[in-house]
Coordinates of C-alpha atoms in Angstrom, one line a residue:
Chain A
M1 CA -9.8 -1.0 6.0
A2 CA -6.5 0.1 4.6
V3 CA -4.6 -2.9 5.8
E4 CA -7.1 -5.4 4.3
E5 CA -6.8 -3.4 1.1
L6 CA -3.0 -3.6 1.0
T7 CA -3.2 -7.3 1.6
A8 CA -5.5 -7.6 -1.4
L9 CA -3.1 -5.5 -3.4
E10 CA -0.2 -7.9 -2.4
K11 CA -2.2 -10.8 -3.6
C12 CA -3.0 -9.0 -6.8
L13 CA 0.7 -8.3 -7.4
G14 CA 1.7 -11.8 -6.5
L15 CA 3.6 -10.7 -3.3
K16 CA 3.9 -12.5 0.0
A17 CA 2.0 -10.9 2.9
G18 CA 3.8 -8.1 4.7
K19 CA 3.8 -7.2 8.4
Y20 CA 1.4 -4.4 9.1
S21 CA 0.5 -2.3 12.1
R22 CA -1.8 0.7 12.4
R23 CA -1.2 4.2 13.8
A24 CA -4.1 6.3 15.0
Q25 CA -4.5 9.7 13.3
G26 CA -7.5 11.7 14.4
S27 CA -10.5 9.4 13.8
S28 CA -8.8 7.3 11.1
Q29 CA -6.0 4.7 11.1
V30 CA -2.8 5.0 9.1
P31 CA -1.3 1.7 7.9
V32 CA 2.4 1.1 8.7
L33 CA 4.5 -1.5 6.9
Q34 CA 7.6 -3.0 8.4
T35 CA 10.0 -3.5 5.5
N36 CA 12.7 -6.1 5.4
S37 CA 15.3 -3.8 4.0
G38 CA 14.9 -0.6 5.9
P39 CA 12.7 1.7 8.0
S40 CA 9.0 1.3 8.2
L41 CA 6.7 3.0 5.8
A42 CA 3.5 4.8 6.7
G43 CA 0.5 5.8 4.5
L44 CA -1.8 3.9 2.1
A45 CA -0.5 5.5 -1.1
T46 CA 3.1 5.3 0.0
I47 CA 2.9 1.6 0.9
A48 CA 0.9 0.8 -2.3
S49 CA 3.5 2.5 -4.5
H50 CA 6.3 0.6 -2.6
L51 CA 4.5 -2.8 -3.1
V52 CA 4.2 -2.1 -6.9
T53 CA 8.0 -1.4 -7.0
Q54 CA 8.7 -4.6 -5.0
A55 CA 6.7 -6.6 -7.4
K56 CA 8.7 -5.0 -10.3
K57 CA 5.5 -3.7 -11.9
E58 CA 6.5 -0.1 -12.1
E59 CA 4.4 0.4 -15.1
L60 CA 1.4 0.5 -12.6
L61 CA 2.8 3.8 -11.4
G62 CA 2.6 5.3 -14.9
V63 CA 5.0 5.1 -17.8
S64 CA 5.3 8.7 -19.1
L65 CA 6.1 11.7 -16.8
E66 CA 2.5 12.9 -17.2
E67 CA 1.1 9.4 -16.3
K68 CA 3.3 9.3 -13.2
A69 CA 2.0 12.6 -12.0
V70 CA -1.6 11.8 -12.8
V71 CA -1.3 8.5 -10.9
Q72 CA 0.0 10.2 -7.8
Q73 CA -2.7 12.9 -8.1
W74 CA -5.5 10.3 -8.0
L75 CA -3.8 8.5 -5.1
E76 CA -3.9 11.7 -3.2
Y77 CA -7.6 12.2 -4.3
R78 CA -8.3 8.8 -2.8
T79 CA -6.7 9.6 0.6
T80 CA -7.8 13.2 0.9
R81 CA -11.2 13.1 -0.8
I82 CA -12.7 9.7 -1.2
D83 CA -11.7 8.5 2.2
R84 CA -13.3 11.6 3.8
L85 CA -16.7 11.7 2.2
T86 CA -19.0 12.6 5.1
S87 CA -22.2 13.8 3.5
K88 CA -24.5 12.6 0.6
E89 CA -23.7 15.9 -1.0
D90 CA -20.0 15.2 -1.0
V91 CA -20.6 11.7 -2.5
R92 CA -22.7 13.2 -5.3
T93 CA -20.1 15.9 -6.1
T94 CA -17.3 13.3 -6.2
L95 CA -19.2 10.9 -8.4
K96 CA -20.3 13.7 -10.7
D97 CA -16.7 14.9 -11.1
L98 CA -15.3 11.4 -11.7
N99 CA -18.1 10.7 -14.1
C100 CA -17.1 13.8 -16.1
Y101 CA -13.4 12.9 -15.9
L102 CA -14.0 9.4 -17.1
E103 CA -16.2 10.4 -20.0
D104 CA -13.4 10.0 -22.6
K105 CA -11.2 7.5 -20.7
V106 CA -10.9 3.8 -20.3
Y107 CA -8.5 4.1 -17.4
M108 CA -7.7 7.0 -15.0
A109 CA -4.2 7.6 -16.4
G110 CA -3.2 6.7 -19.9
N111 CA -4.4 3.7 -21.8
K112 CA -3.4 0.9 -19.4
I113 CA -4.5 0.1 -15.8
T114 CA -2.5 1.7 -13.1
L115 CA -2.4 1.8 -9.3
A116 CA -4.7 4.8 -9.5
D117 CA -7.5 2.6 -10.9
I118 CA -6.9 -0.1 -8.4
L119 CA -7.0 2.1 -5.3
T120 CA -9.8 4.3 -6.5
Y121 CA -11.8 1.1 -7.2
Y122 CA -11.1 -0.2 -3.6
G123 CA -12.0 3.2 -2.2
L124 CA -15.2 3.6 -4.1
H125 CA -16.4 0.0 -3.6
P126 CA -18.6 0.6 -0.6
I127 CA -20.1 3.7 -2.2
I128 CA -20.8 2.1 -5.6
A129 CA -22.2 -1.1 -3.9
D130 CA -24.7 1.2 -2.2
L131 CA -26.0 3.0 -5.4
S132 CA -29.4 2.2 -6.8
I133 CA -29.8 1.1 -10.4
Q134 CA -30.9 4.5 -11.4
E135 CA -27.9 6.2 -9.7
K136 CA -25.5 3.8 -11.4
E137 CA -27.1 4.8 -14.7
N138 CA -26.7 8.5 -13.8
Y139 CA -23.0 8.0 -13.3
M140 CA -22.7 5.9 -16.4
N141 CA -19.0 6.5 -17.1
V142 CA -18.1 5.7 -13.5
S143 CA -20.1 2.5 -13.7
R144 CA -18.5 1.5 -17.0
W145 CA -15.0 2.1 -15.6
F146 CA -15.8 0.4 -12.3
S147 CA -17.2 -2.7 -14.0
H148 CA -14.2 -2.8 -16.2
I149 CA -11.7 -2.6 -13.3
Q150 CA -13.6 -5.2 -11.2
H151 CA -13.1 -7.7 -14.0
S152 CA -9.4 -7.0 -14.5
P153 CA -7.4 -10.1 -13.5
G154 CA -6.6 -10.3 -9.8
V155 CA -8.0 -6.9 -8.8
R156 CA -11.3 -7.7 -7.1
Q157 CA -10.0 -10.3 -4.6
H158 CA -12.3 -10.6 -1.6
L159 CA -14.7 -7.8 -2.6
P160 CA -18.2 -8.7 -3.7
S161 CA -18.9 -8.1 -7.4
V162 CA -21.2 -5.2 -8.1
V163 CA -24.0 -5.8 -10.6
F164 CA -24.4 -3.3 -13.5
I165 CA -27.1 -3.4 -16.1
K166 CA -25.8 -2.8 -19.6
N167 CA -29.1 -1.6 -21.2
R168 CA -30.4 1.7 -20.0
I169 CA -33.7 1.5 -18.2
Y170 CA -34.1 5.2 -17.3
S171 CA -33.5 6.4 -20.8
N172 CA -34.9 9.9 -20.1
V173 CA -32.3 10.5 -17.4
H174 CA -29.1 12.4 -18.4
Chain H
M1 CA 2.0 24.3 -20.2
K2 CA 0.1 26.8 -18.2
L3 CA 0.1 27.2 -14.4
Y4 CA -3.0 28.9 -13.0
V5 CA -2.7 30.5 -9.5
S6 CA -4.9 32.9 -7.6
E7 CA -4.0 35.7 -5.3
G8 CA -4.1 34.8 -1.6
N9 CA -4.4 31.1 -2.1
P10 CA -1.8 29.5 0.2
H11 CA -1.5 26.4 -2.0
G12 CA 0.0 28.5 -4.7
L13 CA 3.2 28.9 -2.7
K14 CA 4.6 25.4 -3.2
V15 CA 3.8 25.2 -6.9
L16 CA 5.4 28.6 -7.7
A17 CA 8.5 27.6 -5.7
A18 CA 8.7 24.2 -7.4
A19 CA 8.2 25.8 -10.8
G20 CA 11.0 28.2 -10.1
L21 CA 13.3 25.5 -8.9
W22 CA 12.7 22.8 -11.5
A23 CA 10.4 23.7 -14.4
H24 CA 11.1 25.3 -17.8
G25 CA 8.7 27.0 -20.1
V26 CA 5.8 27.4 -17.7
E27 CA 3.4 30.2 -18.5
I28 CA 1.9 31.6 -15.2
Q29 CA -1.6 33.0 -15.2
R30 CA -3.2 34.7 -12.3
L31 CA -7.0 34.2 -11.8
Q32 CA -9.6 35.1 -9.3
Q33 CA -10.0 32.4 -6.7
D34 CA -13.5 31.3 -7.9
E35 CA -12.6 30.9 -11.5
K36 CA -13.1 27.5 -12.9
V37 CA -10.3 26.1 -15.0
V38 CA -10.4 22.3 -14.7
P39 CA -13.2 21.2 -17.0
F40 CA -14.2 18.0 -15.1
L41 CA -14.3 19.5 -11.6
S42 CA -17.6 21.2 -10.6
Q43 CA -16.0 23.4 -8.0
A44 CA -13.2 25.9 -8.7
K45 CA -9.9 24.5 -7.7
L46 CA -6.6 26.3 -7.9
P47 CA -3.7 26.0 -8.4
A48 CA -4.1 24.0 -11.6
L49 CA -1.6 23.0 -14.3
E50 CA -2.8 22.6 -17.9
L51 CA -0.4 20.2 -19.7
N52 CA 0.5 20.5 -23.3
T53 CA -1.5 17.3 -24.0
G54 CA -4.7 19.1 -22.8
N55 CA -4.8 17.2 -19.5
Y56 CA -5.0 18.9 -16.2
L57 CA -3.4 18.5 -12.8
F58 CA -5.4 19.9 -10.0
C59 CA -3.6 18.7 -6.8
A60 CA -0.8 21.1 -5.8
N61 CA 1.4 18.2 -4.7
A62 CA 1.0 16.4 -8.1
I63 CA 1.9 19.7 -9.9
C64 CA 5.1 19.9 -7.8
R65 CA 5.8 16.3 -8.6
Y66 CA 5.3 16.8 -12.3
F67 CA 7.9 19.6 -12.3
T68 CA 10.5 17.5 -10.5
L69 CA 9.8 14.4 -12.7
A70 CA 10.3 16.6 -15.8
A71 CA 13.6 17.7 -14.3
G72 CA 14.7 14.1 -14.2
K73 CA 14.4 13.6 -10.4
E74 CA 13.1 10.1 -9.4
Q75 CA 11.0 9.8 -6.3
G76 CA 11.4 7.1 -3.8
D77 CA 9.4 5.8 -0.8
L78 CA 10.6 8.6 1.5
T79 CA 9.5 11.4 -0.8
N80 CA 6.1 9.7 -1.2
Q81 CA 5.8 9.3 2.5
W82 CA 6.4 13.0 3.2
M83 CA 4.0 14.0 0.4
E84 CA 1.3 11.8 1.7
W85 CA 1.9 12.9 5.3
E86 CA 1.7 16.5 4.2
A87 CA -1.6 16.0 2.4
T88 CA -3.4 13.8 4.9
E89 CA -2.0 14.8 8.3
L90 CA -0.3 18.2 8.1
Q91 CA -2.7 20.1 5.7
P92 CA -5.9 19.6 7.7
V93 CA -4.3 21.0 10.8
I94 CA -2.7 23.9 9.0
S95 CA -6.1 24.8 7.5
A96 CA -7.7 24.7 10.9
V97 CA -5.0 26.9 12.4
L98 CA -5.1 29.5 9.6
Y99 CA -8.9 29.6 9.8
A100 CA -8.8 30.0 13.6
T101 CA -6.3 32.8 13.6
I102 CA -7.1 34.7 10.4
V103 CA -10.9 34.3 10.1
Q104 CA -12.0 33.8 13.7
G105 CA -9.3 36.0 15.2
K106 CA -8.3 33.5 17.8
K107 CA -5.0 34.1 19.7
T108 CA -2.0 32.9 17.7
E109 CA -0.4 31.0 20.6
E110 CA -3.7 29.1 21.2
S111 CA -4.1 28.0 17.6
L112 CA -0.4 27.2 17.3
A113 CA -0.6 24.6 20.0
M114 CA -2.8 22.6 17.6
V115 CA 0.1 22.1 15.2
G116 CA 2.9 21.5 17.8
K117 CA 2.9 17.7 17.3
Q118 CA 3.3 18.0 13.5
L119 CA 6.1 20.6 13.8
E120 CA 7.9 18.4 16.2
H121 CA 7.6 15.5 13.8
I122 CA 9.3 17.5 11.1
S123 CA 12.0 18.8 13.5
Q124 CA 12.9 15.3 14.7
N125 CA 13.4 14.1 11.2
L126 CA 15.8 16.9 10.5
T127 CA 18.2 16.2 13.3
K128 CA 20.4 13.8 11.3
K129 CA 20.1 15.3 7.8
P130 CA 19.9 18.8 6.4
F131 CA 16.7 18.1 4.3
L132 CA 13.7 15.8 4.6
T133 CA 14.9 13.2 2.2
G134 CA 18.6 13.6 2.4
D135 CA 21.4 16.1 1.6
A136 CA 19.7 18.1 -1.1
V137 CA 16.4 20.0 -1.3
S138 CA 13.7 17.8 -2.8
V139 CA 10.0 18.1 -3.7
A140 CA 9.2 16.9 -0.2
D141 CA 10.9 19.9 1.3
I142 CA 9.1 22.3 -0.9
V143 CA 5.7 20.8 -0.3
V144 CA 6.1 20.8 3.5
W145 CA 7.7 24.2 3.5
G146 CA 4.9 25.6 1.4
A147 CA 2.3 24.2 3.8
I148 CA 3.9 25.7 7.0
F149 CA 5.1 29.0 5.6
P150 CA 1.8 30.9 6.0
L151 CA 2.0 30.0 9.7
L152 CA 5.6 30.5 10.4
A153 CA 6.4 33.6 8.4
E154 CA 5.1 35.8 11.1
M155 CA 5.3 33.5 14.0
S156 CA 8.8 32.2 13.9
T157 CA 9.2 32.7 17.7
L158 CA 7.5 29.4 17.8
L159 CA 10.6 27.7 16.5
E160 CA 12.8 28.6 19.4
D161 CA 12.6 25.1 20.8
L162 CA 12.8 23.3 17.5
S163 CA 16.3 24.3 16.3
S164 CA 16.6 21.8 13.4
L165 CA 13.2 22.8 12.0
K166 CA 14.2 26.5 12.4
N167 CA 17.5 26.0 10.5
W168 CA 15.8 24.0 7.7
F169 CA 12.9 26.5 7.4
K170 CA 15.4 29.4 7.0
K171 CA 17.5 27.5 4.5
V172 CA 14.4 26.7 2.3
S173 CA 12.9 30.2 2.7
D174 CA 16.2 31.7 1.6
L175 CA 16.2 29.8 -1.8
Q176 CA 15.6 32.4 -4.5
P177 CA 12.6 30.7 -6.1
C178 CA 11.0 30.4 -2.7
Q179 CA 11.6 34.1 -1.9
K180 CA 10.1 35.0 -5.3
A181 CA 7.0 32.8 -4.7
V182 CA 6.5 34.4 -1.3
E183 CA 6.8 37.9 -2.8
S184 CA 4.4 37.2 -5.6
L185 CA 1.7 35.7 -3.3
F186 CA 2.2 37.8 -0.1
K187 CA 2.9 41.1 -1.8
G188 CA 4.6 42.3 1.4
K189 CA 1.5 41.7 3.4
G190 CA 1.2 39.2 6.3
P191 CA -0.9 36.1 6.4
S192 CA -4.0 38.4 6.3
V193 CA -3.6 38.1 2.5
F194 CA -5.2 34.6 2.8
K195 CA -8.3 36.0 4.5
A196 CA -10.6 36.2 1.5
Y197 CA -9.6 32.6 0.4
L198 CA -10.1 31.2 3.9
Q199 CA -13.5 32.8 4.4
K200 CA -14.9 30.9 1.5
M201 CA -13.7 27.6 2.9
P202 CA -16.0 25.6 5.1
A203 CA -15.1 25.9 8.8
P204 CA -12.8 23.0 9.8
S205 CA -14.5 20.5 12.1

């Protein structure tokens, strides 16, 4: 999954396709990028941050100090939390927390799209695509954010578009 | 800004050390481990940093990063790689080992075998340079040190075969902010200080 995602990110950033391999780690696979200039790099968040710098789009890593730290925080959340959701209960807690976090935000860090939005969007895609209409309405802020990111230029790539209904159907649900 | 830590929480070690090394004007508050600070998270999560803007950082590594960024230190690929490795590969093993030895009372030697591969990885990377990312101590050193300290503080015999790791571990442990962080979290007790925290964690699979 991770390598496909990094390839999508390369396209999104207008970069040429890099050379990847995978290293087994427990039950998951760690992506490894062979760089032209130096040693290989391992890890989804590490490689993604490297690609952003290669494309000279550093603003995607955050502009202020605070944004930079917030971006890295959500990248870690992606690899340590979203990638390890094993139970329905875990999924619910994660969506609930994200829904609460996104209540007063358009993007995850600051007022522009960052790498945190892109990788969280990729990571949540299979989960959101699986939600019922009612669940999407329950996690209204996540849905609004997700819909917004999937329409951002170049981000969605090969991923199927997820349908959201703008009018509330289950109006008694909070 | 306010840094919230709780007694006996092993993740507090790296943030206290990083605050001591790089941050200015941090107010430190001690809480009970189940106190909820971050408004958008449904479960209690400490340490946490409340920024002056009202935002929160709830990942220990991101808090350490914030302190170094504020001190004007840029972070490159190598730092990112160590931080990600610590969070995704080292931390799960460390939690399992601490749980096995402190909560389940398994023999130290047995549990330590579980983390041998990771310790070797650190040691190998220290044969050609004094610190993980180069010649000076960086946020990557503090994050990795903070993760393995609870294991190695009392079990340093393990390091006999890994001399570069042993030298590095001593160098980082001897830094004054690291010593202070250890004192304030361990209070002169051994790793048993983490027992209450670990008992509330789910058993690692």
